[in-house]
Each structure stands twice: as structure tokens, then as C-alpha cells.
PDB file of C-alpha atoms in Angstrom:
ATOM      1  CA  MET P 165      70.426 -62.039 -32.510  1.00  0.00           C
ATOM      2  CA  ALA P 166      66.869 -61.131 -33.510  1.00  0.00           C
ATOM      3  CA  ASN P 167      65.973 -57.486 -33.493  1.00  0.00           C
ATOM      4  CA  VAL P 168      63.525 -57.226 -30.617  1.00  0.00           C
ATOM      5  CA  LEU P 169      63.732 -53.457 -30.344  1.00  0.00           C
ATOM      6  CA  ALA P 170      61.816 -50.793 -32.271  1.00  0.00           C
ATOM      7  CA  THR P 171      64.758 -49.602 -34.360  1.00  0.00           C
ATOM      8  CA  GLU P 172      64.524 -48.673 -38.031  1.00  0.00           C
ATOM      9  CA  HIS P 173      67.301 -47.861 -40.496  1.00  0.00           C
ATOM     10  CA  LEU P 174      66.203 -44.823 -42.512  1.00  0.00           C
ATOM     11  CA  GLY P 175      69.145 -44.784 -44.892  1.00  0.00           C
ATOM     12  CA  TYR P 176      72.299 -42.636 -44.888  1.00  0.00           C
ATOM     13  CA  GLY P 177      73.462 -44.208 -41.633  1.00  0.00           C
ATOM     14  CA  VAL P 178      70.503 -42.789 -39.693  1.00  0.00           C
ATOM     15  CA  TYR P 179      68.612 -45.062 -37.299  1.00  0.00           C
ATOM     16  CA  CYS P 180      65.321 -44.211 -35.591  1.00  0.00           C
ATOM     17  CA  ILE P 181      65.122 -45.701 -32.095  1.00  0.00           C
ATOM     18  CA  ASP P 182      61.888 -45.781 -30.122  1.00  0.00           C
ATOM     19  CA  THR P 183      62.856 -44.525 -26.658  1.00  0.00           C
ATOM     20  CA  GLY P 184      60.157 -46.614 -24.969  1.00  0.00           C
ATOM     21  CA  MET P 185      58.601 -43.543 -23.376  1.00  0.00           C
ATOM     22  CA  GLY P 186      54.867 -43.969 -22.878  1.00  0.00           C
ATOM     23  CA  ARG P 187      53.528 -45.977 -25.814  1.00  0.00           C
ATOM     24  CA  PRO P 188      55.253 -47.240 -28.966  1.00  0.00           C
ATOM     25  CA  GLY P 189      55.579 -44.524 -31.593  1.00  0.00           C
ATOM     26  CA  LEU P 190      55.438 -41.655 -29.096  1.00  0.00           C
ATOM     27  CA  ALA P 191      59.045 -40.482 -28.767  1.00  0.00           C
ATOM     28  CA  SER P 192      62.129 -41.355 -30.777  1.00  0.00           C
ATOM     29  CA  CYS P 193      65.802 -40.579 -30.811  1.00  0.00           C
ATOM     30  CA  TYR P 194      68.202 -40.917 -33.731  1.00  0.00           C
ATOM     31  CA  LEU P 195      71.575 -42.586 -34.025  1.00  0.00           C
ATOM     32  CA  ILE P 196      73.769 -41.206 -36.814  1.00  0.00           C
ATOM     33  CA  VAL P 197      76.671 -43.444 -37.814  1.00  0.00           C
ATOM     34  CA  ASP P 198      79.565 -42.335 -40.003  1.00  0.00           C
ATOM     35  CA  GLY P 199      82.597 -44.615 -40.163  1.00  0.00           C
ATOM     36  CA  ASP P 200      83.739 -45.417 -36.644  1.00  0.00           C
ATOM     37  CA  GLU P 201      81.883 -42.485 -35.077  1.00  0.00           C
ATOM     38  CA  ALA P 202      78.293 -42.080 -33.963  1.00  0.00           C
ATOM     39  CA  ALA P 203      76.067 -39.328 -32.601  1.00  0.00           C
ATOM     40  CA  LEU P 204      72.785 -39.585 -30.717  1.00  0.00           C
ATOM     41  CA  VAL P 205      70.158 -36.903 -31.348  1.00  0.00           C
ATOM     42  CA  GLU P 206      67.690 -36.698 -28.418  1.00  0.00           C
ATOM     43  CA  THR P 207      68.025 -38.746 -25.240  1.00  0.00           C
ATOM     44  CA  GLY P 208      64.530 -39.511 -24.018  1.00  0.00           C
ATOM     45  CA  THR P 209      64.196 -39.446 -20.246  1.00  0.00           C
ATOM     46  CA  HIS P 210      66.411 -40.951 -17.560  1.00  0.00           C
ATOM     47  CA  LEU P 211      64.102 -43.988 -17.622  1.00  0.00           C
ATOM     48  CA  CYS P 212      64.618 -44.424 -21.380  1.00  0.00           C
ATOM     49  CA  ALA P 213      68.399 -44.828 -21.129  1.00  0.00           C
ATOM     50  CA  PRO P 214      68.473 -48.662 -20.820  1.00  0.00           C
ATOM     51  CA  THR P 215      66.285 -49.047 -23.922  1.00  0.00           C
ATOM     52  CA  ILE P 216      68.411 -46.640 -25.945  1.00  0.00           C
ATOM     53  CA  ILE P 217      71.675 -48.243 -24.848  1.00  0.00           C
ATOM     54  CA  ALA P 218      70.367 -51.723 -25.694  1.00  0.00           C
ATOM     55  CA  ALA P 219      69.327 -50.516 -29.162  1.00  0.00           C
ATOM     56  CA  ILE P 220      72.732 -48.950 -29.831  1.00  0.00           C
ATOM     57  CA  LYS P 221      74.516 -52.127 -28.804  1.00  0.00           C
ATOM     58  CA  GLU P 222      72.161 -54.267 -30.882  1.00  0.00           C
ATOM     59  CA  LEU P 223      73.232 -52.241 -33.913  1.00  0.00           C
ATOM     60  CA  GLY P 224      76.818 -53.260 -33.201  1.00  0.00           C
ATOM     61  CA  ILE P 225      77.893 -49.809 -32.007  1.00  0.00           C
ATOM     62  CA  GLU P 226      80.043 -49.578 -28.899  1.00  0.00           C
ATOM     63  CA  LEU P 227      79.190 -46.808 -26.441  1.00  0.00           C
ATOM     64  CA  ALA P 228      82.797 -45.623 -26.704  1.00  0.00           C
ATOM     65  CA  GLN P 229      82.109 -44.800 -30.383  1.00  0.00           C
ATOM     66  CA  LEU P 230      79.583 -42.117 -29.482  1.00  0.00           C
ATOM     67  CA  ARG P 231      81.243 -38.783 -30.180  1.00  0.00           C
ATOM     68  CA  TYR P 232      78.230 -36.536 -29.570  1.00  0.00           C
ATOM     69  CA  ILE P 233      74.987 -36.606 -27.609  1.00  0.00           C
ATOM     70  CA  ILE P 234      72.675 -33.872 -28.889  1.00  0.00           C
ATOM     71  CA  PRO P 235      69.344 -32.882 -27.300  1.00  0.00           C
ATOM     72  CA  THR P 236      67.506 -30.410 -29.536  1.00  0.00           C
ATOM     73  CA  HIS P 237      66.205 -28.610 -26.442  1.00  0.00           C
ATOM     74  CA  VAL P 238      65.922 -29.220 -22.712  1.00  0.00           C
ATOM     75  CA  HIS P 239      62.331 -30.412 -22.380  1.00  0.00           C
ATOM     76  CA  LEU P 240      62.685 -33.668 -20.495  1.00  0.00           C
ATOM     77  CA  ASP P 241      61.359 -35.980 -23.214  1.00  0.00           C
ATOM     78  CA  HIS P 242      64.271 -34.715 -25.334  1.00  0.00           C
ATOM     79  CA  ALA P 243      67.043 -34.104 -22.802  1.00  0.00           C
ATOM     80  CA  GLY P 244      66.053 -35.796 -19.539  1.00  0.00           C
ATOM     81  CA  GLY P 245      68.372 -38.752 -20.163  1.00  0.00           C
ATOM     82  CA  ALA P 246      71.396 -36.699 -21.234  1.00  0.00           C
ATOM     83  CA  GLY P 247      73.350 -36.975 -17.993  1.00  0.00           C
ATOM     84  CA  THR P 248      72.511 -40.660 -17.618  1.00  0.00           C
ATOM     85  CA  LEU P 249      73.734 -41.475 -21.134  1.00  0.00           C
ATOM     86  CA  MET P 250      76.819 -39.259 -20.869  1.00  0.00           C
ATOM     87  CA  ALA P 251      77.878 -41.214 -17.783  1.00  0.00           C
ATOM     88  CA  GLN P 252      77.919 -44.416 -19.861  1.00  0.00           C
ATOM     89  CA  CYS P 253      79.453 -42.984 -23.041  1.00  0.00           C
ATOM     90  CA  PRO P 254      83.016 -42.066 -22.003  1.00  0.00           C
ATOM     91  CA  ASN P 255      84.050 -40.303 -25.206  1.00  0.00           C
ATOM     92  CA  ALA P 256      80.876 -38.345 -25.867  1.00  0.00           C
ATOM     93  CA  THR P 257      80.520 -34.570 -25.765  1.00  0.00           C
ATOM     94  CA  LEU P 258      77.133 -32.975 -25.129  1.00  0.00           C
ATOM     95  CA  LEU P 259      76.197 -30.432 -27.815  1.00  0.00           C
ATOM     96  CA  ILE P 260      73.472 -28.137 -26.515  1.00  0.00           C
ATOM     97  CA  HIS P 261      71.759 -24.818 -27.233  1.00  0.00           C
ATOM     98  CA  PRO P 262      73.433 -21.914 -25.358  1.00  0.00           C
ATOM     99  CA  ARG P 263      70.205 -21.262 -23.421  1.00  0.00           C
ATOM    100  CA  GLY P 264      70.022 -24.906 -22.362  1.00  0.00           C
ATOM    101  CA  GLU P 265      73.569 -25.668 -21.256  1.00  0.00           C
ATOM    102  CA  ARG P 266      73.161 -24.490 -17.657  1.00  0.00           C
ATOM    103  CA  HIS P 267      70.097 -26.699 -17.217  1.00  0.00           C
ATOM    104  CA  MET P 268      72.134 -29.755 -18.208  1.00  0.00           C
ATOM    105  CA  VAL P 269      75.175 -28.916 -16.088  1.00  0.00           C
ATOM    106  CA  GLU P 270      73.190 -27.757 -13.042  1.00  0.00           C
ATOM    107  CA  PRO P 271      69.779 -29.459 -13.458  1.00  0.00           C
ATOM    108  CA  ASP P 272      68.333 -28.886  -9.975  1.00  0.00           C
ATOM    109  CA  LYS P 273      66.307 -25.825 -11.013  1.00  0.00           C
ATOM    110  CA  LEU P 274      64.803 -27.638 -13.998  1.00  0.00           C
ATOM    111  CA  LYS P 275      64.117 -30.736 -11.911  1.00  0.00           C
ATOM    112  CA  ASN P 276      62.490 -28.790  -9.081  1.00  0.00           C
ATOM    113  CA  ALA P 277      60.372 -26.767 -11.514  1.00  0.00           C
ATOM    114  CA  THR P 278      59.100 -29.966 -13.107  1.00  0.00           C
ATOM    115  CA  ILE P 279      58.304 -31.488  -9.732  1.00  0.00           C
ATOM    116  CA  ALA P 280      56.462 -28.291  -8.762  1.00  0.00           C
ATOM    117  CA  VAL P 281      54.190 -28.714 -11.797  1.00  0.00           C
ATOM    118  CA  TYR P 282      53.621 -32.481 -11.747  1.00  0.00           C
ATOM    119  CA  GLY P 283      54.449 -33.537  -8.195  1.00  0.00           C
ATOM    120  CA  GLU P 284      57.138 -35.921  -6.971  1.00  0.00           C
ATOM    121  CA  GLU P 285      55.197 -39.099  -7.750  1.00  0.00           C
ATOM    122  CA  ILE P 286      54.433 -38.256 -11.403  1.00  0.00           C
ATOM    123  CA  PHE P 287      57.966 -36.903 -11.924  1.00  0.00           C
ATOM    124  CA  SER P 288      59.478 -40.146 -10.660  1.00  0.00           C
ATOM    125  CA  ALA P 289      57.124 -42.334 -12.693  1.00  0.00           C
ATOM    126  CA  THR P 290      57.483 -40.335 -15.918  1.00  0.00           C
ATOM    127  CA  TYR P 291      61.031 -38.977 -15.858  1.00  0.00           C
ATOM    128  CA  GLY P 292      62.824 -40.899 -13.111  1.00  0.00           C
ATOM    129  CA  ASP P 293      65.606 -38.441 -12.386  1.00  0.00           C
ATOM    130  CA  LEU P 294      67.754 -35.730 -13.928  1.00  0.00           C
ATOM    131  CA  ILE P 295      71.504 -36.320 -13.759  1.00  0.00           C
ATOM    132  CA  ALA P 296      74.022 -33.500 -14.173  1.00  0.00           C
ATOM    133  CA  VAL P 297      76.361 -33.439 -17.169  1.00  0.00           C
ATOM    134  CA  PRO P 298      79.982 -32.550 -16.275  1.00  0.00           C
ATOM    135  CA  ALA P 299      80.654 -28.973 -17.353  1.00  0.00           C
ATOM    136  CA  ASP P 300      83.878 -29.916 -19.145  1.00  0.00           C
ATOM    137  CA  ARG P 301      81.961 -32.337 -21.380  1.00  0.00           C
ATOM    138  CA  ALA P 302      79.293 -29.885 -22.550  1.00  0.00           C
ATOM    139  CA  ILE P 303      79.619 -27.442 -25.448  1.00  0.00           C
ATOM    140  CA  SER P 304      77.010 -24.827 -26.317  1.00  0.00           C
ATOM    141  CA  VAL P 305      76.568 -24.502 -30.075  1.00  0.00           C
ATOM    142  CA  ASN P 306      75.648 -21.149 -31.560  1.00  0.00           C
ATOM    143  CA  ASP P 307      73.498 -20.471 -34.588  1.00  0.00           C
ATOM    144  CA  GLY P 308      75.182 -21.431 -37.844  1.00  0.00           C
ATOM    145  CA  GLU P 309      78.030 -23.384 -36.270  1.00  0.00           C
ATOM    146  CA  TYR P 310      78.788 -26.943 -37.314  1.00  0.00           C
ATOM    147  CA  HIS P 311      80.503 -30.046 -36.000  1.00  0.00           C
ATOM    148  CA  MET P 312      81.923 -32.895 -38.050  1.00  0.00           C
ATOM    149  CA  LEU P 313      80.907 -36.489 -37.429  1.00  0.00           C
ATOM    150  CA  GLY P 314      83.289 -38.627 -39.423  1.00  0.00           C
ATOM    151  CA  ASN P 315      83.042 -37.099 -42.898  1.00  0.00           C
ATOM    152  CA  ARG P 316      79.594 -35.580 -42.478  1.00  0.00           C
ATOM    153  CA  LYS P 317      78.800 -32.017 -41.517  1.00  0.00           C
ATOM    154  CA  LEU P 318      76.147 -31.293 -38.898  1.00  0.00           C
ATOM    155  CA  THR P 319      75.008 -27.662 -38.962  1.00  0.00           C
ATOM    156  CA  PHE P 320      73.093 -26.153 -36.050  1.00  0.00           C
ATOM    157  CA  LEU P 321      70.297 -23.613 -36.514  1.00  0.00           C
ATOM    158  CA  ASP P 322      68.641 -21.607 -33.751  1.00  0.00           C
ATOM    159  CA  THR P 323      64.899 -22.290 -34.164  1.00  0.00           C
ATOM    160  CA  PRO P 324      62.782 -20.708 -31.399  1.00  0.00           C
ATOM    161  CA  GLY P 325      58.997 -20.643 -31.348  1.00  0.00           C
ATOM    162  CA  HIS P 326      58.338 -23.889 -29.515  1.00  0.00           C
ATOM    163  CA  ALA P 327      61.141 -23.226 -27.024  1.00  0.00           C
ATOM    164  CA  ARG P 328      63.759 -20.490 -26.785  1.00  0.00           C
ATOM    165  CA  HIS P 329      66.435 -23.109 -26.087  1.00  0.00           C
ATOM    166  CA  HIS P 330      65.777 -25.053 -29.299  1.00  0.00           C
ATOM    167  CA  PHE P 331      68.043 -25.754 -32.225  1.00  0.00           C
ATOM    168  CA  CYS P 332      67.648 -28.014 -35.245  1.00  0.00           C
ATOM    169  CA  ILE P 333      70.436 -29.937 -36.950  1.00  0.00           C
ATOM    170  CA  TYR P 334      70.893 -30.082 -40.712  1.00  0.00           C
ATOM    171  CA  ASP P 335      72.733 -33.173 -41.925  1.00  0.00           C
ATOM    172  CA  ALA P 336      74.173 -32.554 -45.375  1.00  0.00           C
ATOM    173  CA  GLU P 337      74.759 -36.273 -45.996  1.00  0.00           C
ATOM    174  CA  SER P 338      71.092 -37.244 -45.745  1.00  0.00           C
ATOM    175  CA  ARG P 339      69.759 -33.820 -46.729  1.00  0.00           C
ATOM    176  CA  GLY P 340      67.716 -34.202 -43.582  1.00  0.00           C
ATOM    177  CA  ILE P 341      66.802 -32.052 -40.591  1.00  0.00           C
ATOM    178  CA  PHE P 342      66.641 -33.329 -37.032  1.00  0.00           C
ATOM    179  CA  SER P 343      63.847 -31.030 -35.961  1.00  0.00           C
ATOM    180  CA  GLY P 344      63.030 -31.819 -32.340  1.00  0.00           C
ATOM    181  CA  ASP P 345      59.619 -30.175 -31.918  1.00  0.00           C
ATOM    182  CA  THR P 346      60.095 -27.229 -34.302  1.00  0.00           C
ATOM    183  CA  PHE P 347      58.643 -29.099 -37.294  1.00  0.00           C
ATOM    184  CA  GLY P 348      55.729 -30.442 -35.303  1.00  0.00           C
ATOM    185  CA  VAL P 349      54.338 -33.781 -34.137  1.00  0.00           C
ATOM    186  CA  SER P 350      53.138 -36.543 -36.480  1.00  0.00           C
ATOM    187  CA  TYR P 351      52.210 -39.886 -34.946  1.00  0.00           C
ATOM    188  CA  PRO P 352      52.374 -43.122 -36.973  1.00  0.00           C
ATOM    189  CA  ALA P 353      49.280 -44.405 -35.150  1.00  0.00           C
ATOM    190  CA  LEU P 354      47.266 -41.645 -36.850  1.00  0.00           C
ATOM    191  CA  ASN P 355      49.058 -41.558 -40.186  1.00  0.00           C
ATOM    192  CA  GLN P 356      48.431 -45.240 -40.813  1.00  0.00           C
ATOM    193  CA  SER P 357      44.691 -44.547 -40.842  1.00  0.00           C
ATOM    194  CA  CYS P 358      44.819 -41.384 -43.007  1.00  0.00           C
ATOM    195  CA  ASP P 359      45.463 -40.256 -46.544  1.00  0.00           C
ATOM    196  CA  GLY P 360      48.840 -38.668 -45.871  1.00  0.00           C
ATOM    197  CA  ASN P 361      50.582 -37.476 -42.723  1.00  0.00           C
ATOM    198  CA  PHE P 362      48.739 -35.454 -40.095  1.00  0.00           C
ATOM    199  CA  ILE P 363      51.025 -32.982 -38.343  1.00  0.00           C
ATOM    200  CA  PHE P 364      50.333 -30.450 -35.592  1.00  0.00           C
ATOM    201  CA  PRO P 365      52.342 -27.911 -33.556  1.00  0.00           C
ATOM    202  CA  PRO P 366      53.213 -28.701 -29.916  1.00  0.00           C
ATOM    203  CA  SER P 367      52.466 -25.427 -28.112  1.00  0.00           C
ATOM    204  CA  THR P 368      53.868 -26.803 -24.861  1.00  0.00           C
ATOM    205  CA  PRO P 369      54.404 -24.286 -22.014  1.00  0.00           C
ATOM    206  CA  VAL P 370      55.997 -21.834 -21.760  1.00  0.00           C
ATOM    207  CA  HIS P 371      57.622 -20.364 -24.895  1.00  0.00           C
ATOM    208  CA  PHE P 372      54.920 -20.536 -27.574  1.00  0.00           C
ATOM    209  CA  ASP P 373      55.626 -17.635 -29.953  1.00  0.00           C
ATOM    210  CA  PRO P 374      53.627 -17.790 -33.215  1.00  0.00           C
ATOM    211  CA  PRO P 375      55.496 -15.246 -35.417  1.00  0.00           C
ATOM    212  CA  VAL P 376      58.907 -16.519 -34.330  1.00  0.00           C
ATOM    213  CA  TRP P 377      57.893 -20.154 -34.792  1.00  0.00           C
ATOM    214  CA  LYS P 378      56.667 -19.531 -38.328  1.00  0.00           C
ATOM    215  CA  GLN P 379      59.965 -17.817 -39.140  1.00  0.00           C
ATOM    216  CA  SER P 380      61.818 -20.882 -37.839  1.00  0.00           C
ATOM    217  CA  ILE P 381      59.789 -23.194 -40.082  1.00  0.00           C
ATOM    218  CA  GLU P 382      60.417 -20.940 -43.081  1.00  0.00           C
ATOM    219  CA  ARG P 383      64.124 -20.954 -42.291  1.00  0.00           C
ATOM    220  CA  LEU P 384      64.150 -24.749 -42.253  1.00  0.00           C
ATOM    221  CA  MET P 385      62.305 -24.863 -45.568  1.00  0.00           C
ATOM    222  CA  ALA P 386      64.897 -22.551 -47.109  1.00  0.00           C
ATOM    223  CA  LEU P 387      67.446 -25.348 -46.661  1.00  0.00           C
ATOM    224  CA  GLN P 388      65.591 -27.319 -49.356  1.00  0.00           C
ATOM    225  CA  ALA P 389      65.979 -30.483 -47.314  1.00  0.00           C
ATOM    226  CA  GLU P 390      64.406 -33.697 -48.565  1.00  0.00           C
ATOM    227  CA  ARG P 391      63.343 -35.142 -45.226  1.00  0.00           C
ATOM    228  CA  VAL P 392      62.772 -34.267 -41.587  1.00  0.00           C
ATOM    229  CA  TYR P 393      63.444 -36.531 -38.621  1.00  0.00           C
ATOM    230  CA  LEU P 394      60.761 -35.820 -36.006  1.00  0.00           C
ATOM    231  CA  THR P 395      61.203 -36.700 -32.361  1.00  0.00           C
ATOM    232  CA  HIS P 396      57.449 -37.358 -32.286  1.00  0.00           C
ATOM    233  CA  TYR P 397      57.715 -39.457 -34.500  1.00  0.00           C
ATOM    234  CA  GLY P 398      59.879 -40.781 -37.303  1.00  0.00           C
ATOM    235  CA  MET P 399      60.923 -39.528 -40.727  1.00  0.00           C
ATOM    236  CA  VAL P 400      58.629 -37.452 -42.940  1.00  0.00           C
ATOM    237  CA  GLU P 401      59.021 -36.233 -46.498  1.00  0.00           C
ATOM    238  CA  GLN P 402      56.869 -34.078 -48.819  1.00  0.00           C
ATOM    239  CA  LEU P 403      57.854 -31.186 -46.597  1.00  0.00           C
ATOM    240  CA  ASN P 404      56.155 -28.279 -48.369  1.00  0.00           C
ATOM    241  CA  LYS P 405      52.655 -29.539 -47.552  1.00  0.00           C
ATOM    242  CA  LEU P 406      53.564 -30.319 -43.944  1.00  0.00           C
ATOM    243  CA  ALA P 407      55.142 -26.883 -43.441  1.00  0.00           C
ATOM    244  CA  GLU P 408      52.008 -25.219 -44.824  1.00  0.00           C
ATOM    245  CA  ASP P 409      49.819 -27.287 -42.490  1.00  0.00           C
ATOM    246  CA  LEU P 410      51.951 -26.356 -39.495  1.00  0.00           C
ATOM    247  CA  ILE P 411      51.934 -22.634 -40.220  1.00  0.00           C
ATOM    248  CA  VAL P 412      48.156 -22.614 -40.692  1.00  0.00           C
ATOM    249  CA  GLN P 413      47.642 -24.449 -37.401  1.00  0.00           C
ATOM    250  CA  ILE P 414      50.006 -22.199 -35.470  1.00  0.00           C
ATOM    251  CA  ASP P 415      47.830 -19.274 -36.540  1.00  0.00           C
ATOM    252  CA  CYS P 416      44.657 -21.198 -35.674  1.00  0.00           C
ATOM    253  CA  TYR P 417      45.977 -22.101 -32.224  1.00  0.00           C
ATOM    254  CA  ALA P 418      46.803 -18.457 -31.576  1.00  0.00           C
ATOM    255  CA  GLU P 419      43.312 -17.395 -32.684  1.00  0.00           C
ATOM    256  CA  TYR P 420      41.656 -19.964 -30.434  1.00  0.00           C
ATOM    257  CA  ALA P 421      43.741 -18.787 -27.476  1.00  0.00           C
ATOM    258  CA  GLU P 422      42.956 -15.119 -28.119  1.00  0.00           C
ATOM    259  CA  LYS P 423      39.261 -15.893 -28.515  1.00  0.00           C
ATOM    260  CA  ARG P 424      39.060 -17.907 -25.304  1.00  0.00           C
ATOM    261  CA  SER P 425      41.525 -15.787 -23.316  1.00  0.00           C
ATOM    262  CA  GLU P 426      42.647 -17.962 -20.400  1.00  0.00           C
ATOM    263  CA  ALA P 427      39.686 -20.408 -20.476  1.00  0.00           C
ATOM    264  CA  LEU P 428      41.839 -23.523 -20.503  1.00  0.00           C
ATOM    265  CA  GLU P 429      39.118 -26.133 -21.070  1.00  0.00           C
ATOM    266  CA  LYS P 430      37.599 -24.191 -23.963  1.00  0.00           C
ATOM    267  CA  ILE P 431      41.000 -23.804 -25.638  1.00  0.00           C
ATOM    268  CA  GLU P 432      41.551 -27.538 -25.264  1.00  0.00           C
ATOM    269  CA  THR P 433      38.133 -28.290 -26.766  1.00  0.00           C
ATOM    270  CA  ASP P 434      38.806 -25.971 -29.704  1.00  0.00           C
ATOM    271  CA  ILE P 435      42.153 -27.473 -30.651  1.00  0.00           C
ATOM    272  CA  CYS P 436      40.910 -31.048 -30.205  1.00  0.00           C
ATOM    273  CA  GLU P 437      37.952 -30.326 -32.489  1.00  0.00           C
ATOM    274  CA  ASP P 438      40.295 -28.636 -34.955  1.00  0.00           C
ATOM    275  CA  SER P 439      42.538 -31.729 -35.104  1.00  0.00           C
ATOM    276  CA  ILE P 440      39.598 -34.104 -35.524  1.00  0.00           C
ATOM    277  CA  SER P 441      38.194 -31.950 -38.331  1.00  0.00           C
ATOM    278  CA  ARG P 442      41.529 -31.976 -40.167  1.00  0.00           C
ATOM    279  CA  LEU P 443      41.828 -35.732 -39.735  1.00  0.00           C
ATOM    280  CA  ARG P 444      38.329 -36.266 -41.109  1.00  0.00           C
ATOM    281  CA  ALA P 445      39.336 -34.236 -44.177  1.00  0.00           C
ATOM    282  CA  MET P 446      42.201 -36.731 -44.580  1.00  0.00           C
ATOM    283  CA  ASN P 447      39.734 -39.659 -44.447  1.00  0.00           C
ATOM    284  CA  CYS P 448      40.926 -40.799 -41.032  1.00  0.00           C
ATOM    285  CA  GLN P 449      39.136 -44.044 -40.179  1.00  0.00           C
ATOM    286  CA  LEU P 450      39.563 -43.848 -36.413  1.00  0.00           C
ATOM    287  CA  SER P 451      36.761 -42.859 -34.054  1.00  0.00           C
ATOM    288  CA  ASP P 452      36.913 -39.551 -32.200  1.00  0.00           C
ATOM    289  CA  GLN P 453      37.613 -41.507 -29.025  1.00  0.00           C
ATOM    290  CA  ASP P 454      40.530 -43.345 -30.620  1.00  0.00           C
ATOM    291  CA  ILE P 455      41.934 -40.106 -32.019  1.00  0.00           C
ATOM    292  CA  LEU P 456      41.822 -38.457 -28.603  1.00  0.00           C
ATOM    293  CA  SER P 457      43.470 -41.488 -27.017  1.00  0.00           C
ATOM    294  CA  ILE P 458      46.474 -40.692 -29.252  1.00  0.00           C
ATOM    295  CA  ILE P 459      46.591 -36.887 -29.127  1.00  0.00           C
ATOM    296  CA  GLY P 460      44.416 -35.983 -26.130  1.00  0.00           C
ATOM    297  CA  LEU P 461      47.268 -35.585 -23.667  1.00  0.00           C
ATOM    298  CA  ASP P 462      49.256 -33.548 -26.203  1.00  0.00           C
ATOM    299  CA  GLN P 463      46.320 -31.197 -26.687  1.00  0.00           C
ATOM    300  CA  LYS P 464      45.771 -30.825 -22.950  1.00  0.00           C
ATOM    301  CA  ILE P 465      49.391 -29.725 -22.570  1.00  0.00           C
ATOM    302  CA  ASN P 466      49.171 -27.583 -25.713  1.00  0.00           C
ATOM    303  CA  ALA P 467      46.162 -25.770 -24.264  1.00  0.00           C
ATOM    304  CA  GLN P 468      48.178 -25.007 -21.132  1.00  0.00           C
ATOM    305  CA  GLY P 469      50.881 -23.464 -23.297  1.00  0.00           C
ATOM    306  CA  LEU P 470      48.350 -21.383 -25.210  1.00  0.00           C
ATOM    307  CA  ALA P 471      46.691 -20.143 -22.011  1.00  0.00           C
ATOM    308  CA  HIS P 472      50.092 -19.161 -20.645  1.00  0.00           C
ATOM    309  CA  TRP P 473      50.916 -17.338 -23.889  1.00  0.00           C
ATOM    310  CA  VAL P 474      47.705 -15.306 -23.724  1.00  0.00           C
ATOM    311  CA  SER P 475      48.133 -14.420 -20.062  1.00  0.00           C
ATOM    312  CA  SER P 476      51.751 -13.321 -20.493  1.00  0.00           C
ATOM    313  CA  ARG P 477      51.250 -11.032 -23.501  1.00  0.00           C
TER     314      ARG P 477
END
């Protein structure tokens, strides 16, 4: 059967699967295979579940082989499909940050809060639904704990800054980190037109915390990993430069927010102009309009997070 899905083998039994959310290259999840066992890191939304399941099956993996389903945090592009996938993977256990477990087991509060922000119509079109995970199939994983998948050790690290309910997973076999949003966003659609990889921090509402986030990045770098698996999007290497870029931009975002106070549109303008300037320094060949078509929505949401951070200090 021809591979008609956006799935890429990255080595070490790690597969990047495009969740089909939004546009190609926007949001990925990762299937880790070791022997007869598999784990899925990130779930996409409820609406992404059919695409993810089809990709897993196309790789020759039975859903019964999934031992773990692991959202890095409970933002819905990372965890919205957890309950849907758990219902179809009979042997899987959900591994989740202690601050996120209740939102997966009793998701009504999270669902209603999302609807309150976006409205019922946008929620349904973007996320579809939010299905509860049975409490007896969910395990909260504390900082420094690990779980074995086949013969490989997956170690969980509490990494707040983007979200308080965020952990990253270090995979000793690949010397790679599944970073969720902690190690930033780097879209292939931009990187293909640049000299190098452009990365930026997602300051999504409501937990942006610059000093804590920088500490989380430094903690990840102390692992001396060779690669990072980004949810948005794909595998990156040459981590020292990317970490430096992220830390500088976290500080810049904070300065823009403090300068503009709660002036949302001005914050958005500042961070968009900042991104375009950095891309031009990387010889990006895309027009400003094309750049904003890729990152404009991200920066609108990032500005909302920055405005919230300023107002809540």
C-alpha cells in the first residue's frame, strides 16, 4: 500500500505523524516503537484521531500495541484527542502531568472554558469534542520519574514556562527530547526558505512566565540531547543555537509586553515585526504577507498571552 499520509521515520523507531490539524506541517504527533510496544506522544484534537489512527495502522502497528498515550500538556492541539484515542487503544495508559490529569478525566471545565473563549461554532469546527479518559487508565507522572517502553527508558521532566501543566520526555535511545511547546515552534514552511531553522516561543495564554521558561530550556540543554522533536513541527538538531534564539526572544517578548502594557494590537505588531526581522537576517525569501500567512495566527494568540501576563503581574 502506498504511503498517502504525511508520516516520516526519523530513526530510532520514532515516526513523525502530521495530525492533519489546520494545514500540513502545523501540528505533529510522534509514534515511538520498541519491539512489540508503541507509545504516542501528543494526540492532536478529537478531529485528528482518524488521521492518526490511519497513520499508525499504515505503519503496521496494531492499536492494541499502544502501551502509552502521552500529551505533553493539556492545550487542545496536544491533548484534545486523548480520550478519543484511548477509547480505541484498549491496552494504552495515559501518562499526564499531575496538573493536567483532572482535565483529562473530567474535561467539562476545560471544554467549557474553551467554548467561552472561542464560541461553540469555532470550538466544534476546530476541536470537535473533548472525551473523558477513564480515571483508572490515567497516571500522573512526577518530575524525574520514568516509564519503560520495551527496552527504552522515557524520563519525564517538569518544564513550566509555556504552561504549568507541561512536561517534556527524554528518550535515552534516540538521545532526543519530545518537547511539546517548551522548545518553541519551528515551521517547515518557513525553514525551507531560510538559511537555517527559525524558531520562536509560543506565549499562548495563560501561563507565560519568562524566567521559569528560560530555566526549563536550560534544564533541557543540560541533558546534552542531540535532537528535539517539536510538536510544531518536526525534528530539529543544532540545539545550542536554537536554545539561544529562544531565550533571546522570550526576553524580547516580555520587553514588548511591558512596553505596550495591555495594548494587544501593538504587542502583536511588535512581535510580528520582530519575527520578520529575524527571518530577513536568515535570508528568508518569502514576502512579509507570506510569512504572516504562516505565523500570523500564532502571533495573534501569543500577543493575547503576553497581554494577559502583563495584566496579571
